[in-house]
Coordinates of C-alpha atoms in Angstrom, one line a residue:
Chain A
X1 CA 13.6 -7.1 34.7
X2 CA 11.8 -5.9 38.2
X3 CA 11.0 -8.0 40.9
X4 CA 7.8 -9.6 41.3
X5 CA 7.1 -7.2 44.1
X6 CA 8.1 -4.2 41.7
X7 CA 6.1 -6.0 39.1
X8 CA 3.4 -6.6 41.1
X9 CA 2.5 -2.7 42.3
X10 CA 4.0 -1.1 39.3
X11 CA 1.6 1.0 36.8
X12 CA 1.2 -0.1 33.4
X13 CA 1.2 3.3 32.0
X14 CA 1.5 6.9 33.4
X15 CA -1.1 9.0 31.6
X16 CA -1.9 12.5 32.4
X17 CA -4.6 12.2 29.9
X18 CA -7.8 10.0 31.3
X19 CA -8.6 9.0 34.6
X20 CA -11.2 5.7 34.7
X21 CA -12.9 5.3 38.1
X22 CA -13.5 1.4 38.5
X23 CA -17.1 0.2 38.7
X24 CA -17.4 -1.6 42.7
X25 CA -17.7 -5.0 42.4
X26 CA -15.3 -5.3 39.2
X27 CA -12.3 -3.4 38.7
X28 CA -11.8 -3.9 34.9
X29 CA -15.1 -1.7 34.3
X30 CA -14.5 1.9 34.1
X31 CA -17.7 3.7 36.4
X32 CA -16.5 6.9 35.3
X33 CA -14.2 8.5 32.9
X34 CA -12.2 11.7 33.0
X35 CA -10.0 13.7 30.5
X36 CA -8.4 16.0 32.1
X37 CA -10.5 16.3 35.1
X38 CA -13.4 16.7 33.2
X39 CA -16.2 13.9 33.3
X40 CA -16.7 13.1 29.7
X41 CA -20.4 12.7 30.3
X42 CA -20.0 16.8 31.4
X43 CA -18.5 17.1 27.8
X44 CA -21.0 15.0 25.6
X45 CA -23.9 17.4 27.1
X46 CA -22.1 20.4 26.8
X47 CA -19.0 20.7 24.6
X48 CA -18.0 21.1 21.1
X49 CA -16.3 18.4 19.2
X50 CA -13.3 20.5 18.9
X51 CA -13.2 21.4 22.6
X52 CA -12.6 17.9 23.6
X53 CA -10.3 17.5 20.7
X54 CA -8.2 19.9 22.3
X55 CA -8.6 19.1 25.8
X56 CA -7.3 15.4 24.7
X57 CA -4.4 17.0 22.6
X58 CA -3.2 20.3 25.6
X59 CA -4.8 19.3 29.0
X60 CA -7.3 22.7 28.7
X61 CA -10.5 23.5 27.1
X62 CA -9.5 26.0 24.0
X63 CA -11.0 29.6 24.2
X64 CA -13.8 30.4 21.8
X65 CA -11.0 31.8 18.8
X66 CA -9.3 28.5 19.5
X67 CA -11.9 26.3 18.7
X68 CA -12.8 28.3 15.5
X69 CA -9.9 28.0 14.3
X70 CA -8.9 24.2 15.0
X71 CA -12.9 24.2 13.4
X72 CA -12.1 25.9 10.4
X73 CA -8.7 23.8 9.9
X74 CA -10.9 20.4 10.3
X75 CA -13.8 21.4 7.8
X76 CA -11.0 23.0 6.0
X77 CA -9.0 20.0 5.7
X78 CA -12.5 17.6 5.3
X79 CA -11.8 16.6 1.7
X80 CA -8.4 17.3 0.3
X81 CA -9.9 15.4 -2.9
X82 CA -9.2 12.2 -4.5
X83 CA -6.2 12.8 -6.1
X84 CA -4.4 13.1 -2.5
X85 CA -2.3 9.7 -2.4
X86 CA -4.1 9.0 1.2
X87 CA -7.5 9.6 -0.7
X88 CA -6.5 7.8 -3.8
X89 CA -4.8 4.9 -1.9
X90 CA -8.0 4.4 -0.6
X91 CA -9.9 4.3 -3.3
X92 CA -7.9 1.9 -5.2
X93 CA -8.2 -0.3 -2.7
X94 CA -11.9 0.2 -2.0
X95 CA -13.0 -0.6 -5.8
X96 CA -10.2 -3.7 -5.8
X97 CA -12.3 -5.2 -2.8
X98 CA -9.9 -4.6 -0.1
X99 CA -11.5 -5.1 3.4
X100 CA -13.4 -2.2 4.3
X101 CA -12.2 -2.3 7.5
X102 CA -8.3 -1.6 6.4
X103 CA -9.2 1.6 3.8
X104 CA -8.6 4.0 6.6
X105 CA -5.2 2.7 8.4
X106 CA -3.9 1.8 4.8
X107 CA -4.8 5.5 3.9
X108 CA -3.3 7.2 6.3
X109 CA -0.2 4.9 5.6
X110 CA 0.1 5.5 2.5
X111 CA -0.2 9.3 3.3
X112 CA 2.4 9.2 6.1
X113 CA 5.4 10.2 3.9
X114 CA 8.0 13.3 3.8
X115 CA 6.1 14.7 0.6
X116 CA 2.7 15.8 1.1
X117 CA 2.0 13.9 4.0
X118 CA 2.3 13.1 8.1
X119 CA 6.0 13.4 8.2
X120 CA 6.4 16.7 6.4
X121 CA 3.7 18.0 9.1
X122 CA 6.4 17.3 11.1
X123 CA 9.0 18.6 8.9
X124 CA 7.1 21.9 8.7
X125 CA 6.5 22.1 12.3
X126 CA 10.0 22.3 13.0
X127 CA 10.6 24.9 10.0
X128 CA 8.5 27.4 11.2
X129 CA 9.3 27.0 15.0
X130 CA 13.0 27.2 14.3
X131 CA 12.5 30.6 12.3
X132 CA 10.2 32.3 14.3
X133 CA 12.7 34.7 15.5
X134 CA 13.5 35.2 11.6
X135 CA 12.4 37.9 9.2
X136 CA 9.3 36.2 6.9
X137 CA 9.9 38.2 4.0
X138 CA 14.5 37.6 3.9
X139 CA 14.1 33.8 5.0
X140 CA 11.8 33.1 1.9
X141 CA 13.9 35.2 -0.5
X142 CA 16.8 32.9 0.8
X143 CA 14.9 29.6 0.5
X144 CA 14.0 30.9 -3.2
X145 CA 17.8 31.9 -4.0
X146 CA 19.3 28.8 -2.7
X147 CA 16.5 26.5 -3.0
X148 CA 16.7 25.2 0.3
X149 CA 13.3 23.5 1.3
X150 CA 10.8 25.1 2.8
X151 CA 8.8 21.9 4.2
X152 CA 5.1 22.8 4.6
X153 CA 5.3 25.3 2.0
X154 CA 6.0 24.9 -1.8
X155 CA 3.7 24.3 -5.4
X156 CA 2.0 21.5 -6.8
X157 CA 1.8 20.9 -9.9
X158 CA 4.2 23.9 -10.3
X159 CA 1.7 26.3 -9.4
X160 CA 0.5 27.6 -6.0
X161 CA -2.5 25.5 -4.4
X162 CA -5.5 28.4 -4.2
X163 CA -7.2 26.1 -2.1
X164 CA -4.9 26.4 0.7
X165 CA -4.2 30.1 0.1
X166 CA -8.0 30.7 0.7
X167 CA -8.2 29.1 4.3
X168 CA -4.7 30.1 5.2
X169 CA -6.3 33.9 4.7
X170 CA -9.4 32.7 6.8
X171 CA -7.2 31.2 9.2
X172 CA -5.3 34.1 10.0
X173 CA -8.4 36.5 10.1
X174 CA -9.8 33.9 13.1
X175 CA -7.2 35.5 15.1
X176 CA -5.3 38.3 13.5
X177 CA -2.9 39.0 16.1
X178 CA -1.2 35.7 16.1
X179 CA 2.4 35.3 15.7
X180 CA 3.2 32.2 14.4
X181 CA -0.2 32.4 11.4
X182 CA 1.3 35.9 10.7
X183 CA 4.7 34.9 10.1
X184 CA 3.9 31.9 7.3
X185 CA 1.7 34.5 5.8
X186 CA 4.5 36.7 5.5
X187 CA 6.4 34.2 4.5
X188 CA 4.5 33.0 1.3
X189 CA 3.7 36.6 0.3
X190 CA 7.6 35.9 -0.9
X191 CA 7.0 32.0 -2.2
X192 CA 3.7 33.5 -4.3
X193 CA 6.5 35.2 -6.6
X194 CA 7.9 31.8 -7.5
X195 CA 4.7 30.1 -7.7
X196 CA 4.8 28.4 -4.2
X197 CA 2.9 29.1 -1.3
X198 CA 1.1 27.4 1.8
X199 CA 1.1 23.7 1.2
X200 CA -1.7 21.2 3.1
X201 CA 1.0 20.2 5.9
X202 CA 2.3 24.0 6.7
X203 CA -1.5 24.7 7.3
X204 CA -1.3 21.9 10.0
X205 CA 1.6 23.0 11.3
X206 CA 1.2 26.4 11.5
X207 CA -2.3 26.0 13.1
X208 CA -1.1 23.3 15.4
X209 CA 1.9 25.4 16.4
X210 CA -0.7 28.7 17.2
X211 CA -2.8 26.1 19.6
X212 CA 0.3 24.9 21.4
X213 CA 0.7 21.6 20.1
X214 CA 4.1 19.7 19.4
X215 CA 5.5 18.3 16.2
X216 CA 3.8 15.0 16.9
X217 CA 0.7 15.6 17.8
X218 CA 0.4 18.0 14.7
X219 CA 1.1 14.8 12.4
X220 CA -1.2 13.1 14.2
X221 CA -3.5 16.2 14.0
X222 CA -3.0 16.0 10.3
X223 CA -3.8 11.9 10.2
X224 CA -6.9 12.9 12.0
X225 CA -7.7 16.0 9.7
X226 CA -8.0 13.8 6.5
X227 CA -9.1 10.7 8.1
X228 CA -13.3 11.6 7.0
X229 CA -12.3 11.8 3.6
X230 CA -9.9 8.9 3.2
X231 CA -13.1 6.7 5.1
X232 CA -16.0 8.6 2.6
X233 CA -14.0 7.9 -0.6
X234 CA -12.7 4.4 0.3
X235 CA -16.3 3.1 1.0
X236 CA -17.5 4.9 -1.9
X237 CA -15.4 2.7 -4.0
X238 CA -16.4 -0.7 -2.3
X239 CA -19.8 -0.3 -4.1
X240 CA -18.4 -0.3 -7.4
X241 CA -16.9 -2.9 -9.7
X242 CA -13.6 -3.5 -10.1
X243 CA -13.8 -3.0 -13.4
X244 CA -14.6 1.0 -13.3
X245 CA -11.0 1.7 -12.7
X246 CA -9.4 -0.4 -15.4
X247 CA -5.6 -1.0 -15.1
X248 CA -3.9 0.8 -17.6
X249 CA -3.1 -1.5 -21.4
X250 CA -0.1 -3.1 -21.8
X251 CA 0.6 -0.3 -24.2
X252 CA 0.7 2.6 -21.5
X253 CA 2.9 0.6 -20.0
X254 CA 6.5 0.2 -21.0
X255 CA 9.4 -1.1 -19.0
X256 CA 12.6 -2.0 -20.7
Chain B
X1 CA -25.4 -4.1 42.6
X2 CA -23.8 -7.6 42.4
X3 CA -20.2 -8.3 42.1
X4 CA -19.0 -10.0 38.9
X5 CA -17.1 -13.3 39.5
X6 CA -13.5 -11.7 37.6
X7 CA -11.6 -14.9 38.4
X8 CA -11.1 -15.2 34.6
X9 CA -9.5 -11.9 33.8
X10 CA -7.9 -12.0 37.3
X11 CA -5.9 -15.8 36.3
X12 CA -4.8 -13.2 33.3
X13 CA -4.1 -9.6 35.3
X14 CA -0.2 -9.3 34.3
X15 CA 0.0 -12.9 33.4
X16 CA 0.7 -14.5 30.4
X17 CA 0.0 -18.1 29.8
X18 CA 1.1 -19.4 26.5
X19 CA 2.7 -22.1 24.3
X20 CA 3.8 -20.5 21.7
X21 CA 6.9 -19.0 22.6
X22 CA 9.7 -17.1 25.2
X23 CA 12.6 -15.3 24.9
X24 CA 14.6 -16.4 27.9
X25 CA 17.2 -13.5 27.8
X26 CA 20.8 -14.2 27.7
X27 CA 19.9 -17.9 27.1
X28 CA 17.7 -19.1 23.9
X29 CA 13.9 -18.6 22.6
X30 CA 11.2 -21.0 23.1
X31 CA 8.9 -21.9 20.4
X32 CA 6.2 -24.0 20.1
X33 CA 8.3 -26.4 22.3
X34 CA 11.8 -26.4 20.7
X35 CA 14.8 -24.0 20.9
X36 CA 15.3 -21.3 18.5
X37 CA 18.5 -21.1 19.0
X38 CA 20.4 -24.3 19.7
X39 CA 17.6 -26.3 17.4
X40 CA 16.0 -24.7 14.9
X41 CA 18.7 -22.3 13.6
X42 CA 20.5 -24.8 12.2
X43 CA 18.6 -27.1 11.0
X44 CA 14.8 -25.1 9.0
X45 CA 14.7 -22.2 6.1
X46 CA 12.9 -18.7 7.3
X47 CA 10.1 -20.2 5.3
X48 CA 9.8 -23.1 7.5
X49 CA 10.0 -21.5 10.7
X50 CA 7.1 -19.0 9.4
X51 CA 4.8 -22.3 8.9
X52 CA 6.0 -23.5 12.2
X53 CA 5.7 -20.2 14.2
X54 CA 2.0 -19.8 12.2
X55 CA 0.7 -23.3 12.6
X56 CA 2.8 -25.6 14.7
X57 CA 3.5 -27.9 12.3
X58 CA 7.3 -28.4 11.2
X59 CA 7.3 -29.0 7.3
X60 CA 9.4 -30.4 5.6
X61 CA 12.3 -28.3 2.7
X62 CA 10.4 -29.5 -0.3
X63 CA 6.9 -28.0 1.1
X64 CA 9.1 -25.0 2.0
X65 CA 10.5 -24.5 -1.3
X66 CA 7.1 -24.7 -2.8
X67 CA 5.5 -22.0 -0.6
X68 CA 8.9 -19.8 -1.7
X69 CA 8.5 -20.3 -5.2
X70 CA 4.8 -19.8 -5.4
X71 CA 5.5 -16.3 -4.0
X72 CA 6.4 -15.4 -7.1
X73 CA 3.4 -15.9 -9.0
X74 CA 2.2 -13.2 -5.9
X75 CA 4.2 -10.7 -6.4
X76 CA 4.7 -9.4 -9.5
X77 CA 6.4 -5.5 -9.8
X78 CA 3.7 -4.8 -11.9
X79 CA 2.9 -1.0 -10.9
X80 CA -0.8 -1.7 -12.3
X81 CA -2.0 -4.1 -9.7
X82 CA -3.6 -2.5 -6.7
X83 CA -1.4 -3.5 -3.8
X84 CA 1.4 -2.4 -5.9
X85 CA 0.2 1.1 -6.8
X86 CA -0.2 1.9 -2.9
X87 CA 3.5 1.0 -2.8
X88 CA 4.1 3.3 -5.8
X89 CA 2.0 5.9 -4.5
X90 CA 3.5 5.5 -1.3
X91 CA 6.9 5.5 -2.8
X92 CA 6.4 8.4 -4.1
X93 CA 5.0 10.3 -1.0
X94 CA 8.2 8.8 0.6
X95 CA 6.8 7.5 3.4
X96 CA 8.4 4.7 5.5
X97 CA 8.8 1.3 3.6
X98 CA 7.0 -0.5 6.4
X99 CA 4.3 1.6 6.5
X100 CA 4.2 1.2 2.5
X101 CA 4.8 -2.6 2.8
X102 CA 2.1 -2.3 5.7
X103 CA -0.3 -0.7 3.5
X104 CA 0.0 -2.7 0.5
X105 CA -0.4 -5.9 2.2
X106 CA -4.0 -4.1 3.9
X107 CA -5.3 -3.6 0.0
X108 CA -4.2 -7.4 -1.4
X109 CA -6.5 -8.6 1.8
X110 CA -9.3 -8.3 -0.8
X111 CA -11.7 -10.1 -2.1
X112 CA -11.2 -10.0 -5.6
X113 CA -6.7 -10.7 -5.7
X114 CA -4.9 -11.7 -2.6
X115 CA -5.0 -13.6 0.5
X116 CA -8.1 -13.4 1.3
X117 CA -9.2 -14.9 -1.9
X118 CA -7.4 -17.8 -1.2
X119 CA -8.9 -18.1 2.3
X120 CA -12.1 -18.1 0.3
X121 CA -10.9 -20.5 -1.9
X122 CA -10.0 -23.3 -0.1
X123 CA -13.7 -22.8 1.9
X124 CA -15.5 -23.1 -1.6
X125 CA -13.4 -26.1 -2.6
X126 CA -14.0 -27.6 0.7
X127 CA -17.6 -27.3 0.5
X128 CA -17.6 -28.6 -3.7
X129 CA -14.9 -31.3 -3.0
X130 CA -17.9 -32.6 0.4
X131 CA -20.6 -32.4 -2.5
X132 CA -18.7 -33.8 -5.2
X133 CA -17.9 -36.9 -3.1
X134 CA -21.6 -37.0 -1.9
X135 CA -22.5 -37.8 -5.8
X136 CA -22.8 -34.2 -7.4
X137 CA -21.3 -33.3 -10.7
X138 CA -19.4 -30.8 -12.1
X139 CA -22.6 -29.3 -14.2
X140 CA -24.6 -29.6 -10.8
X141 CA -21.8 -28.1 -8.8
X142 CA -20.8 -25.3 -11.4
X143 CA -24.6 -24.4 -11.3
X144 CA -24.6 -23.7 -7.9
X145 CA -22.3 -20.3 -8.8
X146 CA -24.3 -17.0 -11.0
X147 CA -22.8 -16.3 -14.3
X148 CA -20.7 -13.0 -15.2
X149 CA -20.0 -12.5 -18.5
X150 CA -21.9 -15.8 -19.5
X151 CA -19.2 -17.4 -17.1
X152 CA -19.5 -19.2 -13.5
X153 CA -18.4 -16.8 -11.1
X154 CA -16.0 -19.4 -9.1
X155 CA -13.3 -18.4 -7.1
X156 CA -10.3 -19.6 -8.4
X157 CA -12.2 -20.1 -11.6
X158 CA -12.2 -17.0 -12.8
X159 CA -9.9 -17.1 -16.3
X160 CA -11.1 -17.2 -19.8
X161 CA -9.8 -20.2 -21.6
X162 CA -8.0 -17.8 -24.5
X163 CA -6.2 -16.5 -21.6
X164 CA -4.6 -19.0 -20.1
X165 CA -3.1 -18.4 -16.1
X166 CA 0.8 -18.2 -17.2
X167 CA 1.6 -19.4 -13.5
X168 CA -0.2 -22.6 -13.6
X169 CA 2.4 -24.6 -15.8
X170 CA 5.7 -23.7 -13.6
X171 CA 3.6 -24.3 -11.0
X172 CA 2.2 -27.8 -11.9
X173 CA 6.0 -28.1 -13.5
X174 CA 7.9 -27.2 -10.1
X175 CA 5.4 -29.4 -8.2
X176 CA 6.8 -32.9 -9.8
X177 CA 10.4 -31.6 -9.4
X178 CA 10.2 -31.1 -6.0
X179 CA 8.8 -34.5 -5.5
X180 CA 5.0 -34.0 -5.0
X181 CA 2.0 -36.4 -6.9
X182 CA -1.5 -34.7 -7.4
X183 CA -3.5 -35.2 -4.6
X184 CA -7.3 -35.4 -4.4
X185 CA -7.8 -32.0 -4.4
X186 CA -5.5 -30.7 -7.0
X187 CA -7.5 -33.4 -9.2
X188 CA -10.6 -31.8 -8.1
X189 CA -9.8 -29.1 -9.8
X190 CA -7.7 -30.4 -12.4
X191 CA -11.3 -32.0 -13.0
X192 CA -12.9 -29.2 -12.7
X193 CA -11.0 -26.8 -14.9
X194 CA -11.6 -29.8 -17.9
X195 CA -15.4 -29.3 -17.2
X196 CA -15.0 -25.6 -17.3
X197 CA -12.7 -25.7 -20.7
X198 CA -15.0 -27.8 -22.7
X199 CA -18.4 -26.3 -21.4
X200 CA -18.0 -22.7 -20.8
X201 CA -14.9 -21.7 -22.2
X202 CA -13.2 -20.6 -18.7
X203 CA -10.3 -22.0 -16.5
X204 CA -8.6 -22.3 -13.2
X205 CA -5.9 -20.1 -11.9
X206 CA -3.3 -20.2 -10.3
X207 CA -5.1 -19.5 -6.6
X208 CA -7.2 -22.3 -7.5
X209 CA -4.3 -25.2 -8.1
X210 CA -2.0 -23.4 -5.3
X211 CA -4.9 -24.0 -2.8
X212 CA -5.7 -27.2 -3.9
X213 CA -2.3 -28.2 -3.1
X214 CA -2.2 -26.9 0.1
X215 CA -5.4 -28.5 1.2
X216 CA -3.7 -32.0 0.1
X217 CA -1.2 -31.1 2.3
X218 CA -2.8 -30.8 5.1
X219 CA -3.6 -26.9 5.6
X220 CA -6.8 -25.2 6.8
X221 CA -8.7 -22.3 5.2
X222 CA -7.4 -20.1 8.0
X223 CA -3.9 -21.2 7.7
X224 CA -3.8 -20.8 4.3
X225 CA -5.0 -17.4 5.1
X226 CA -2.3 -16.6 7.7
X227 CA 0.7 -18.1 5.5
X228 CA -0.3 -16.2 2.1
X229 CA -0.6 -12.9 4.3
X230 CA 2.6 -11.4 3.4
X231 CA 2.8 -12.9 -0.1
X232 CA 2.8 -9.4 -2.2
X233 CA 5.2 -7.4 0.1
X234 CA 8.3 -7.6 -2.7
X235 CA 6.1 -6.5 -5.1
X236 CA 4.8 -3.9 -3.0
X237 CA 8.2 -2.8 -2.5
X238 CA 9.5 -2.6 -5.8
X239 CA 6.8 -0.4 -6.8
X240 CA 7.9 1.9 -3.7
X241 CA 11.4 1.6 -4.7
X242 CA 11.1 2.8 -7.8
X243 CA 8.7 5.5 -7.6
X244 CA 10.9 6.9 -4.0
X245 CA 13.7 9.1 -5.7
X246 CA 11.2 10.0 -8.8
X247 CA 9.9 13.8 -8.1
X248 CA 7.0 14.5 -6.6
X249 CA 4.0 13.6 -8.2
X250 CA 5.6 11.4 -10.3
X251 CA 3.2 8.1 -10.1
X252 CA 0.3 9.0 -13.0
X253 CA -0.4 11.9 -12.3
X254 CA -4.1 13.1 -12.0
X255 CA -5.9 16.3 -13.6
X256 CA -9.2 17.0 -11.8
X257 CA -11.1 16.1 -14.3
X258 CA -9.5 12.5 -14.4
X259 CA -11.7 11.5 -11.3
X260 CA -15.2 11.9 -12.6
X261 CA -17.8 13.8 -10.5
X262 CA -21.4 12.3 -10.6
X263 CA -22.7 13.8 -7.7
X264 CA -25.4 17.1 -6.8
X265 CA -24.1 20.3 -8.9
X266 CA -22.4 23.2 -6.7
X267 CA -24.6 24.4 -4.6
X268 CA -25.1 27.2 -1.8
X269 CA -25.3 26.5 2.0
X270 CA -29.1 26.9 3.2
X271 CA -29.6 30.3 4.8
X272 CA -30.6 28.2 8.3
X273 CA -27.4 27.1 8.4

């Protein structure tokens, strides 16, 4: 434990983040606020949602291709429909009458596992940025021979999600000449052979690996990505009764 | 412009006044005014030490053992009920099991199964018990709720008399074992439910008895609230446990067409746009 002198003048936090400029008079009002140098009352007149997005997330405002593409990833990734488990977590617990105020956070837990959700973001992240260096085409005939896992790439369902293939094409045509989109797309020209391809977490990672972001702050990239539609369908829920999404009979259910 | 007097938030700046607890490192843990450690390890169940930590008072083992055993009427491993299909669903998406216990203990904080219902509960039999004493009876108080299904909408209430709450014997049962006599609010209800039976052919449940008791021992709406708040987490976790090593979209699986769409037909983007 410091001493109380240490204690005393010690920061709470370092943050290279935001700087708040205390109001004279009382120092627990913020006058002004910065992100990275930049007055946020300079952004709200003049930027983009996405430019502060990725101010907050790298320290820089993103060049015009940059912000198109984090765009098209966020619209993209608006609604990845209510089957999703975040979505459908949601949903259940919106039309069971759960606060409103918890469909989001118990969303987003819900869709924070190794399958389909903020930890294979993660997962995928690390895939691609450890292969870089590796052929596309040899890695993902060697994944499909051995079955190793390809995290952030894969089927649903058994088949390959067109969805996904469909903005992974746009994606790469928002900036052509870019390694790391090129690479997974050379990758799952491979995977579409076996019925796999881009998955929603390899989209994330691929994209947040492109716009210089880290593993974590692509999961946390991803949380954000989904969060509109695991809010839109969760309230939608709260307004109907419990009973339009009767629990299955007693005699779809068997347990031994 | 005028300075603010701060001297609240200034008594507070990187100071914490409390009695609730310490941990004085390499020595023992304050709480509430005893020692973790040297006192209360040895002598209360986890269960006790939850009441104590959440409301200060120190119950006794037979109240303990009731708030244990009525966690089983709360957490069935039914993968039906909400709570517990986030946990399956969760399970299944292996995620963390905190963040599926966390998430399953959001959705039973609902208005309709859960906590919060008995929170709501105890209010509503507060207010009924205040009227009830002031002269009302049950047909006036019953009135006071709208029908559903030709039956008053009471929380607690809530259970059609063919279908009787299988919880509320054991738990009437377990409640003279462990050494406890009705009190005035568990006949309240056990008065109520009579009036409900014979004139419109609905019943208590368990929430309602288990709240009742709790109010005749002593506990407020909002500590009821804050005790019941972890009360489905084994449940929760079953449901994850089961559906973690299943494949992949294992948990009833969904076609699109499963999730009905009601809304404006596909449609193309305005040329403004």
């Amino acid at each position: 434990m410091s001493s109380p002198t240490e204690a005393a003048t010690r920061p709470d936090f370092t943050t290279s983040i935001c700087l708040e400029q205390p109001l004279p008079g009382n120092p627990y009002v913020a006058e002004r606020r910065y992100i990275s140098g930049y007055n946020v009352a300079d952004l709200w007149r003049n930027c983009h949602y996405c430019d502060g997005l990725l101010l907050l997330l790298t320290g820089e405002l993103p060049s015009q291709p940059q912000r198109r593409l984090l765009e098209m990833l966020l619209v993209g990734l608006l609604d990845p429909g209510p089957r999703h488990p975040a979505v459908r977590a949601a949903m259940l617990a919106g039309v069971s009458k759960s606060g409103p105020e918890h469909l989001l956070p118990l969303g987003l837990l819900t869709g924070s596992g190794q399958r389909g959700g903020a930890l294979e973001v993660e997962n995928a992240w690390a895939f691609i940025n450890s292969h870089l260096q590796n052929d596309p085409a040899a890695l993902a005939a060697l994944c499909l021979a051995e079955a190793r896992p390809t995290p952030g790439f894969g089927s649903s369902f058994g088949a390959v999600e067109p969805i996904w293939q469909r903005l992974a094409e746009d994606l790469v045509a928002v900036m052509p000449e870019q390694p790391v989109l090129n690479w997974c797309r050379d990758f799952c020209r491979v995977l579409h052979g076996q019925n796999q391809g881009w998955l929603l977490p390899g989209l994330i990672a691929a994209v947040g690996l492109t716009l210089g972001l880290d593993a974590r702050k692509c999961l946390g990239l991803w949380q954000l990505a989904i969060a509109p539609a695991v809010m839109a369908h969760g309230m939608e829920q709260t307004h109907k009764p419990i009973s339009s999404n009767a629990l299955l009979r007693d005699d779809q259910y068997d347990c031994d | 412009m005028t300075a603010t007097d701060t001297t609240f938030w200034d008594e507070r700046h990187r100071h914490i006044r409390t009695h609730i607890g310490k941990w004085q490192g390499g020595h023992d843990v304050r709480v509430r005014g005893r020692w973790l450690l040297r006192e209360l390890l040895q002598e209360v169940s986890i269960t006790q030490l939850a009441v104590f930590n959440i409301t200060g008072r120190l119950i006794d083992k037979p109240l303990a053992s009731w708030l244990e055993k009525t966690v089983f009427f709360t957490s069935y491993p039914d993968q039906r009920i909400w709570c517990n299909q986030l946990g399956a669903l969760a399970g299944n998406s292996q995620t963390s099991p905190v963040a599926a216990a966390a998430a399953g203990i959001l959705a039973a904080d609902s208005r309709a199964y859960g906590s919060k219902v008995q929170y709501q509960t105890v209010l509503m039999l507060s207010e009924l018990q205040e009227a009830y004493a002031a002269g009302a009876g049950f047909a006036e108080l019953v009135a006071r709720f709208p029908l559903r299904n030709g039956v008053p909408s009471i929380p607690g209430f809530a259970r059609p008399v063919k279908i009787a709450d299988e919880r509320l014997e054991p738990m009437r049962r377990f409640s003279a074992e462990l050494g406890f006599v009705p009190g005035p609010n568990v006949n309240f209800v056990e008065g109520l439910a009579e009036h409900l039976r014979v004139h419109h052919q609905a019943d208590m449940n368990a929430a309602a008895y288990a709240c009742a008791f709790l109010m005749d021992q002593g506990f407020s709406a909002l500590e009821v609230y804050r005790i019941r708040t972890a009360d489905v987490l084994s449940g929760v976790l079953a449901c994850y446990v089961d559906l973690h090593d299943q494949p992949a979209q294992a948990f009833l699986p969904q076609t699109c067409t499963d999730v009905q769409y009601d809304g404006v037909a596909p449609r193309a983007l305005p040329r403004s746009l």
